[in-house]
Amino acid sequence: MPSCAMSLIQEDWSNQKLYRTQESAFTKHPESNSCFDRTNEINPKRRAGGHSMAEPVELPDYNYATMSYVYKTDAVPAEPLKAHTGTGGMTSSLSVTRKPDTRPAPAPPVCGAFKQRPNPPNTELRRFYERGDLPIQIEHRGVHNRIGWKVDIEKLDYHHYLPIFFDGIREKEEPYRFLSIQGIFDMLEHGGSKILPVIPQLIIPIKTALNTRDPQVICTVLKVLQQMVVSGEMIGEALVPYYRQILPIFNIFKNANKNLGDGIDYGQIKRKTLGDLITETLELFELHGGEDAFINIKYMIPTYESCVLN
């Protein structure tokens, strides 16, 4: 079975060659021309996971008399009438002087909770890799690629390198995405007791990636969290104080499953179903998070049911 990083490359290739759902095999940002080019400077106002202020438009109010949403003001301000220009007291809505309402039909305002947020290509992993500061290179093998580490993974400073790889977890362009995800799995596999002290430094990159609200990025973060929880002792318990930073996005997408009736969701085989992944991750959090895990999960996600107590 291919690794998480390699499966994303295969998925991009199949979307281009087989399903014809995207133009290029790899998602390209306009700031980069190729994987060997240097990324141009990014506007500092483009913050990953940031949201823009809502436009100052008039929102409809709910009218309890008619049980519908209505606007309080007219679409076009009425001009003051001059002498001999009125309708003579007629109240018909078909009057020639009445201008049509071009605004959208009144409806409850949309908050945009599921809308994707900006994800600019300004990760620390991209910056360090383009400068040549990371001891890694891609090994192109026959079946799938691997990362060639120029030093032993056990000798790496996890306080320095692991947060850099976690910051690149929201990348969607190759080779940065592959290097980030595969590098994280390699370091978690060989980290052992070095992972636990670095947990506080990983929360902000994880939260930033989740705040992009990109389903593909969220699925990748969930798979990384599942691997991280089982990579060492006390890691699950160390994550409990940070549930308030991680779990709000889980609560939004917890029910993001496809209702296909008697159809088959092939995304379950590839582990792309967001709702199922969130449920699996929460159950792992509860199993490895100690006695306080369930009550903290329940506080942030009220609809979660325990897999231990039930």
Short mmCIF file of C-alpha atoms in Angstrom, two decimals:
data_model
loop_
_atom_site.label_atom_id
_atom_site.label_comp_id
_atom_site.label_asym_id
_atom_site.label_seq_id
_atom_site.Cartn_x
_atom_site.Cartn_y
_atom_site.Cartn_z
CA MET A 1 0.00 0.00 0.00
CA PRO A 2 1.51 3.39 -0.94
CA SER A 3 2.34 5.92 1.72
CA CYS A 4 0.12 8.90 2.49
CA ALA A 5 2.42 11.25 0.55
CA MET A 6 2.69 8.96 -2.47
CA SER A 7 -1.07 8.33 -2.60
CA LEU A 8 -1.65 12.07 -3.06
CA ILE A 9 0.67 12.08 -6.09
CA GLN A 10 -1.11 9.05 -7.55
CA GLU A 11 -4.47 10.71 -6.93
CA ASP A 12 -3.39 13.85 -8.79
CA TRP A 13 -2.15 11.74 -11.70
CA SER A 14 -5.38 9.73 -11.93
CA ASN A 15 -7.47 12.92 -11.77
CA GLN A 16 -5.58 14.24 -14.77
CA LYS A 17 -5.11 11.12 -16.89
CA LEU A 18 -8.12 8.96 -16.05
CA TYR A 19 -10.95 11.10 -14.69
CA ARG A 20 -10.03 14.33 -16.52
CA THR A 21 -11.13 16.43 -13.56
CA GLN A 22 -8.08 18.69 -13.40
CA GLU A 23 -5.76 20.17 -15.99
CA SER A 24 -2.36 19.44 -14.47
CA ALA A 25 -1.06 16.51 -12.50
CA PHE A 26 0.06 18.73 -9.63
CA THR A 27 -1.65 21.78 -8.23
CA LYS A 28 0.30 24.83 -9.35
CA HIS A 29 0.39 28.14 -7.54
CA PRO A 30 0.82 31.22 -9.73
CA GLU A 31 3.82 32.28 -7.68
CA SER A 32 5.94 29.32 -8.79
CA ASN A 33 6.73 28.33 -12.37
CA SER A 34 8.24 24.94 -11.64
CA CYS A 35 9.48 22.79 -8.80
CA PHE A 36 13.03 24.07 -9.43
CA ASP A 37 12.11 27.74 -9.36
CA ARG A 38 12.13 30.02 -6.36
CA THR A 39 8.77 31.11 -5.04
CA ASN A 40 8.12 34.81 -5.39
CA GLU A 41 7.43 36.97 -2.39
CA ILE A 42 3.92 36.66 -0.96
CA ASN A 43 1.81 39.55 0.20
CA PRO A 44 1.94 39.47 4.01
CA LYS A 45 -1.79 40.19 4.09
CA ARG A 46 -2.45 36.75 2.56
CA ARG A 47 -2.51 34.83 5.83
CA ALA A 48 -3.09 31.09 5.75
CA GLY A 49 -6.49 30.26 7.19
CA GLY A 50 -7.42 33.93 7.50
CA HIS A 51 -10.85 35.22 6.65
CA SER A 52 -11.86 38.52 5.14
CA MET A 53 -14.39 40.89 6.63
CA ALA A 54 -17.93 40.61 5.33
CA GLU A 55 -19.00 43.23 2.84
CA PRO A 56 -21.16 46.01 4.29
CA VAL A 57 -24.38 44.90 2.63
CA GLU A 58 -27.89 45.06 4.01
CA LEU A 59 -29.03 41.80 5.53
CA PRO A 60 -32.70 40.80 5.46
CA ASP A 61 -34.67 40.56 8.69
CA TYR A 62 -37.16 37.88 9.61
CA ASN A 63 -40.78 39.08 9.56
CA TYR A 64 -42.81 37.06 12.07
CA ALA A 65 -46.09 38.25 10.57
CA THR A 66 -45.40 36.79 7.12
CA MET A 67 -42.87 34.20 8.36
CA SER A 68 -40.36 35.21 5.68
CA TYR A 69 -37.23 37.30 5.28
CA VAL A 70 -37.72 40.84 3.99
CA TYR A 71 -35.61 43.92 3.42
CA LYS A 72 -36.35 46.95 5.54
CA THR A 73 -35.48 49.50 2.87
CA ASP A 74 -36.36 49.87 -0.81
CA ALA A 75 -33.92 48.80 -3.49
CA VAL A 76 -33.86 52.28 -5.04
CA PRO A 77 -34.34 55.32 -2.81
CA ALA A 78 -37.56 57.10 -3.71
CA GLU A 79 -37.06 60.48 -5.34
CA PRO A 80 -39.11 63.40 -4.01
CA LEU A 81 -42.24 63.93 -6.09
CA LYS A 82 -42.71 67.08 -8.07
CA ALA A 83 -45.93 68.74 -9.01
CA HIS A 84 -48.12 66.80 -11.49
CA THR A 85 -45.76 63.78 -11.53
CA GLY A 86 -47.46 61.42 -9.07
CA THR A 87 -49.68 58.42 -9.72
CA GLY A 88 -52.79 60.18 -8.55
CA GLY A 89 -53.14 58.15 -5.38
CA MET A 90 -52.95 54.77 -7.11
CA THR A 91 -51.51 52.00 -4.94
CA SER A 92 -51.01 49.39 -7.67
CA SER A 93 -47.63 47.63 -7.69
CA LEU A 94 -47.76 47.72 -11.49
CA SER A 95 -47.18 51.44 -11.57
CA VAL A 96 -44.83 52.56 -14.33
CA THR A 97 -42.79 54.67 -11.93
CA ARG A 98 -41.95 51.71 -9.69
CA LYS A 99 -38.43 50.45 -10.32
CA PRO A 100 -37.71 46.71 -10.10
CA ASP A 101 -35.84 45.28 -7.14
CA THR A 102 -32.54 43.88 -8.44
CA ARG A 103 -31.35 42.53 -5.11
CA PRO A 104 -31.27 38.75 -4.49
CA ALA A 105 -34.33 37.18 -2.97
CA PRO A 106 -34.41 37.62 0.80
CA ALA A 107 -32.95 34.58 2.54
CA PRO A 108 -31.06 33.80 5.74
CA PRO A 109 -27.47 35.11 5.49
CA VAL A 110 -24.73 32.58 4.78
CA CYS A 111 -21.88 32.46 7.31
CA GLY A 112 -19.49 30.47 5.09
CA ALA A 113 -18.37 27.97 7.73
CA PHE A 114 -17.43 25.36 5.10
CA LYS A 115 -15.87 27.81 2.65
CA GLN A 116 -12.19 27.29 1.89
CA ARG A 117 -9.88 29.96 3.21
CA PRO A 118 -6.63 31.29 1.74
CA ASN A 119 -3.66 28.93 1.62
CA PRO A 120 -0.73 30.94 0.20
CA PRO A 121 2.54 29.14 -0.65
CA ASN A 122 4.58 30.72 2.15
CA THR A 123 5.36 27.78 4.42
CA GLU A 124 8.59 27.46 6.34
CA LEU A 125 9.34 24.14 4.65
CA ARG A 126 9.19 25.77 1.21
CA ARG A 127 11.53 28.57 2.33
CA PHE A 128 14.08 26.24 3.95
CA TYR A 129 14.00 23.74 1.08
CA GLU A 130 14.57 26.40 -1.58
CA ARG A 131 17.53 27.71 0.41
CA GLY A 132 19.01 24.20 0.68
CA ASP A 133 18.89 24.15 4.48
CA LEU A 134 17.14 20.77 4.81
CA PRO A 135 19.21 17.55 4.76
CA ILE A 136 16.84 15.78 2.36
CA GLN A 137 16.49 14.89 -1.29
CA ILE A 138 13.96 12.90 -3.31
CA GLU A 139 14.90 9.38 -4.36
CA HIS A 140 12.96 8.45 -7.50
CA ARG A 141 12.40 4.72 -7.31
CA GLY A 142 10.61 2.30 -9.58
CA VAL A 143 7.29 2.00 -7.73
CA HIS A 144 7.16 5.09 -5.54
CA ASN A 145 9.45 7.82 -4.31
CA ARG A 146 11.25 8.03 -1.02
CA ILE A 147 13.12 10.75 0.89
CA GLY A 148 16.86 10.38 0.98
CA TRP A 149 18.10 11.67 4.32
CA LYS A 150 21.66 12.99 4.23
CA VAL A 151 22.03 12.38 7.99
CA ASP A 152 20.62 9.78 10.34
CA ILE A 153 17.06 10.70 11.39
CA GLU A 154 17.84 9.78 15.00
CA LYS A 155 20.54 12.48 15.09
CA LEU A 156 18.25 15.31 13.94
CA ASP A 157 17.27 18.15 16.24
CA TYR A 158 13.52 17.53 16.48
CA HIS A 159 12.89 20.90 18.11
CA HIS A 160 14.18 22.55 14.93
CA TYR A 161 13.18 20.28 12.05
CA LEU A 162 9.84 18.72 13.07
CA PRO A 163 7.96 22.09 13.30
CA ILE A 164 9.33 23.01 9.85
CA PHE A 165 7.94 19.83 8.30
CA PHE A 166 4.62 20.29 10.11
CA ASP A 167 4.34 23.84 8.76
CA GLY A 168 4.48 22.40 5.24
CA ILE A 169 1.58 20.03 5.87
CA ARG A 170 -0.80 22.47 4.16
CA GLU A 171 1.22 22.48 0.91
CA LYS A 172 -0.61 21.35 -2.23
CA GLU A 173 2.23 21.66 -4.74
CA GLU A 174 4.92 19.12 -5.49
CA PRO A 175 7.61 18.45 -4.41
CA TYR A 176 6.91 20.41 -1.22
CA ARG A 177 3.82 18.41 -0.29
CA PHE A 178 5.59 15.08 -0.71
CA LEU A 179 8.65 16.23 1.24
CA SER A 180 6.54 17.56 4.09
CA ILE A 181 4.22 14.58 4.56
CA GLN A 182 6.81 11.86 3.96
CA GLY A 183 9.31 13.70 6.14
CA ILE A 184 6.79 13.86 8.99
CA PHE A 185 6.04 10.14 8.79
CA ASP A 186 9.75 9.28 8.68
CA MET A 187 10.52 11.45 11.71
CA LEU A 188 7.55 10.08 13.65
CA GLU A 189 8.66 6.54 12.88
CA HIS A 190 12.19 7.08 14.21
CA GLY A 191 11.45 9.80 16.78
CA GLY A 192 10.52 7.81 19.86
CA SER A 193 10.92 9.90 23.00
CA LYS A 194 12.05 12.98 21.01
CA ILE A 195 8.50 13.71 19.79
CA LEU A 196 6.84 14.43 23.13
CA PRO A 197 8.83 17.60 24.06
CA VAL A 198 8.09 19.13 20.63
CA ILE A 199 4.27 18.82 20.86
CA PRO A 200 3.67 22.50 21.92
CA GLN A 201 5.57 23.73 18.84
CA LEU A 202 3.39 21.65 16.50
CA ILE A 203 0.01 23.05 17.56
CA ILE A 204 0.16 26.31 15.59
CA PRO A 205 1.11 24.62 12.26
CA ILE A 206 -1.65 22.03 12.79
CA LYS A 207 -4.20 24.71 13.62
CA THR A 208 -3.15 26.80 10.59
CA ALA A 209 -3.54 23.82 8.26
CA LEU A 210 -6.98 22.99 9.66
CA ASN A 211 -8.12 26.61 9.37
CA THR A 212 -7.66 26.50 5.60
CA ARG A 213 -10.80 24.32 5.61
CA ASP A 214 -9.56 22.53 2.51
CA PRO A 215 -10.92 18.94 2.64
CA GLN A 216 -7.75 17.49 1.11
CA VAL A 217 -5.51 19.30 3.60
CA ILE A 218 -7.74 18.35 6.53
CA CYS A 219 -7.64 14.66 5.52
CA THR A 220 -3.84 14.81 5.46
CA VAL A 221 -3.70 16.47 8.89
CA LEU A 222 -6.01 13.80 10.32
CA LYS A 223 -3.80 10.98 9.04
CA VAL A 224 -0.73 12.68 10.49
CA LEU A 225 -2.45 13.15 13.87
CA GLN A 226 -3.45 9.48 13.94
CA GLN A 227 0.15 8.46 13.29
CA MET A 228 1.52 10.93 15.83
CA VAL A 229 -0.73 9.70 18.65
CA VAL A 230 0.56 6.14 18.33
CA SER A 231 4.21 7.11 17.75
CA GLY A 232 5.16 7.35 21.39
CA GLU A 233 4.02 7.24 24.98
CA MET A 234 2.12 10.16 26.54
CA ILE A 235 1.71 11.94 23.18
CA GLY A 236 -2.07 11.48 23.28
CA GLU A 237 -2.23 12.89 26.81
CA ALA A 238 0.02 15.81 25.83
CA LEU A 239 -2.51 16.82 23.14
CA VAL A 240 -5.44 17.11 25.59
CA PRO A 241 -4.65 20.72 26.69
CA TYR A 242 -4.67 21.78 23.02
CA TYR A 243 -8.08 20.33 22.09
CA ARG A 244 -9.54 23.85 22.05
CA GLN A 245 -7.20 24.77 19.20
CA ILE A 246 -7.62 21.55 17.18
CA LEU A 247 -11.18 20.30 17.66
CA PRO A 248 -13.33 23.29 16.49
CA ILE A 249 -12.68 22.37 12.84
CA PHE A 250 -13.45 18.73 13.69
CA ASN A 251 -16.85 19.84 14.98
CA ILE A 252 -17.62 21.65 11.72
CA PHE A 253 -16.78 18.74 9.39
CA LYS A 254 -17.76 15.84 11.66
CA ASN A 255 -20.82 15.01 9.56
CA ALA A 256 -19.17 15.59 6.17
CA ASN A 257 -20.14 12.21 4.77
CA LYS A 258 -21.73 11.47 1.42
CA ASN A 259 -25.33 10.29 1.47
CA LEU A 260 -25.31 7.96 -1.52
CA GLY A 261 -28.20 5.72 -0.55
CA ASP A 262 -27.33 2.25 -1.84
CA GLY A 263 -24.35 3.57 -3.81
CA ILE A 264 -20.70 2.85 -3.12
CA ASP A 265 -18.33 5.52 -1.84
CA TYR A 266 -14.93 4.51 -3.21
CA GLY A 267 -13.33 7.28 -1.17
CA GLN A 268 -13.56 4.98 1.86
CA ILE A 269 -10.93 2.70 0.35
CA LYS A 270 -8.56 5.63 -0.16
CA ARG A 271 -9.51 7.09 3.23
CA LYS A 272 -10.77 10.35 1.78
CA THR A 273 -14.14 10.44 3.58
CA LEU A 274 -13.75 13.39 5.93
CA GLY A 275 -16.43 12.47 8.46
CA ASP A 276 -15.13 8.92 8.95
CA LEU A 277 -11.55 10.15 9.35
CA ILE A 278 -12.60 12.63 12.02
CA THR A 279 -14.47 9.91 13.92
CA GLU A 280 -11.42 7.61 13.76
CA THR A 281 -9.15 10.40 14.97
CA LEU A 282 -11.42 11.29 17.89
CA GLU A 283 -11.59 7.66 18.96
CA LEU A 284 -7.78 7.45 18.92
CA PHE A 285 -7.63 10.66 20.96
CA GLU A 286 -9.95 9.12 23.53
CA LEU A 287 -8.08 5.80 23.67
CA HIS A 288 -4.64 7.39 24.09
CA GLY A 289 -5.57 10.63 25.84
CA GLY A 290 -6.05 9.35 29.37
CA GLU A 291 -8.99 9.80 31.70
CA ASP A 292 -9.57 13.47 30.84
CA ALA A 293 -9.72 12.97 27.08
CA PHE A 294 -13.41 12.12 26.71
CA ILE A 295 -14.80 15.00 28.76
CA ASN A 296 -12.61 17.49 26.86
CA ILE A 297 -13.67 16.05 23.50
CA LYS A 298 -17.31 16.14 24.59
CA TYR A 299 -16.93 19.79 25.61
CA MET A 300 -15.74 20.78 22.13
CA ILE A 301 -17.84 18.29 20.11
CA PRO A 302 -21.14 17.70 21.96
CA THR A 303 -22.35 15.09 19.44
CA TYR A 304 -19.38 12.78 20.03
CA GLU A 305 -20.18 9.45 21.66
CA SER A 306 -17.53 7.57 23.61
CA CYS A 307 -16.02 4.45 22.06
CA VAL A 308 -14.92 3.26 25.52
CA LEU A 309 -17.85 3.97 27.80
CA ASN A 310 -20.40 2.72 25.27
#
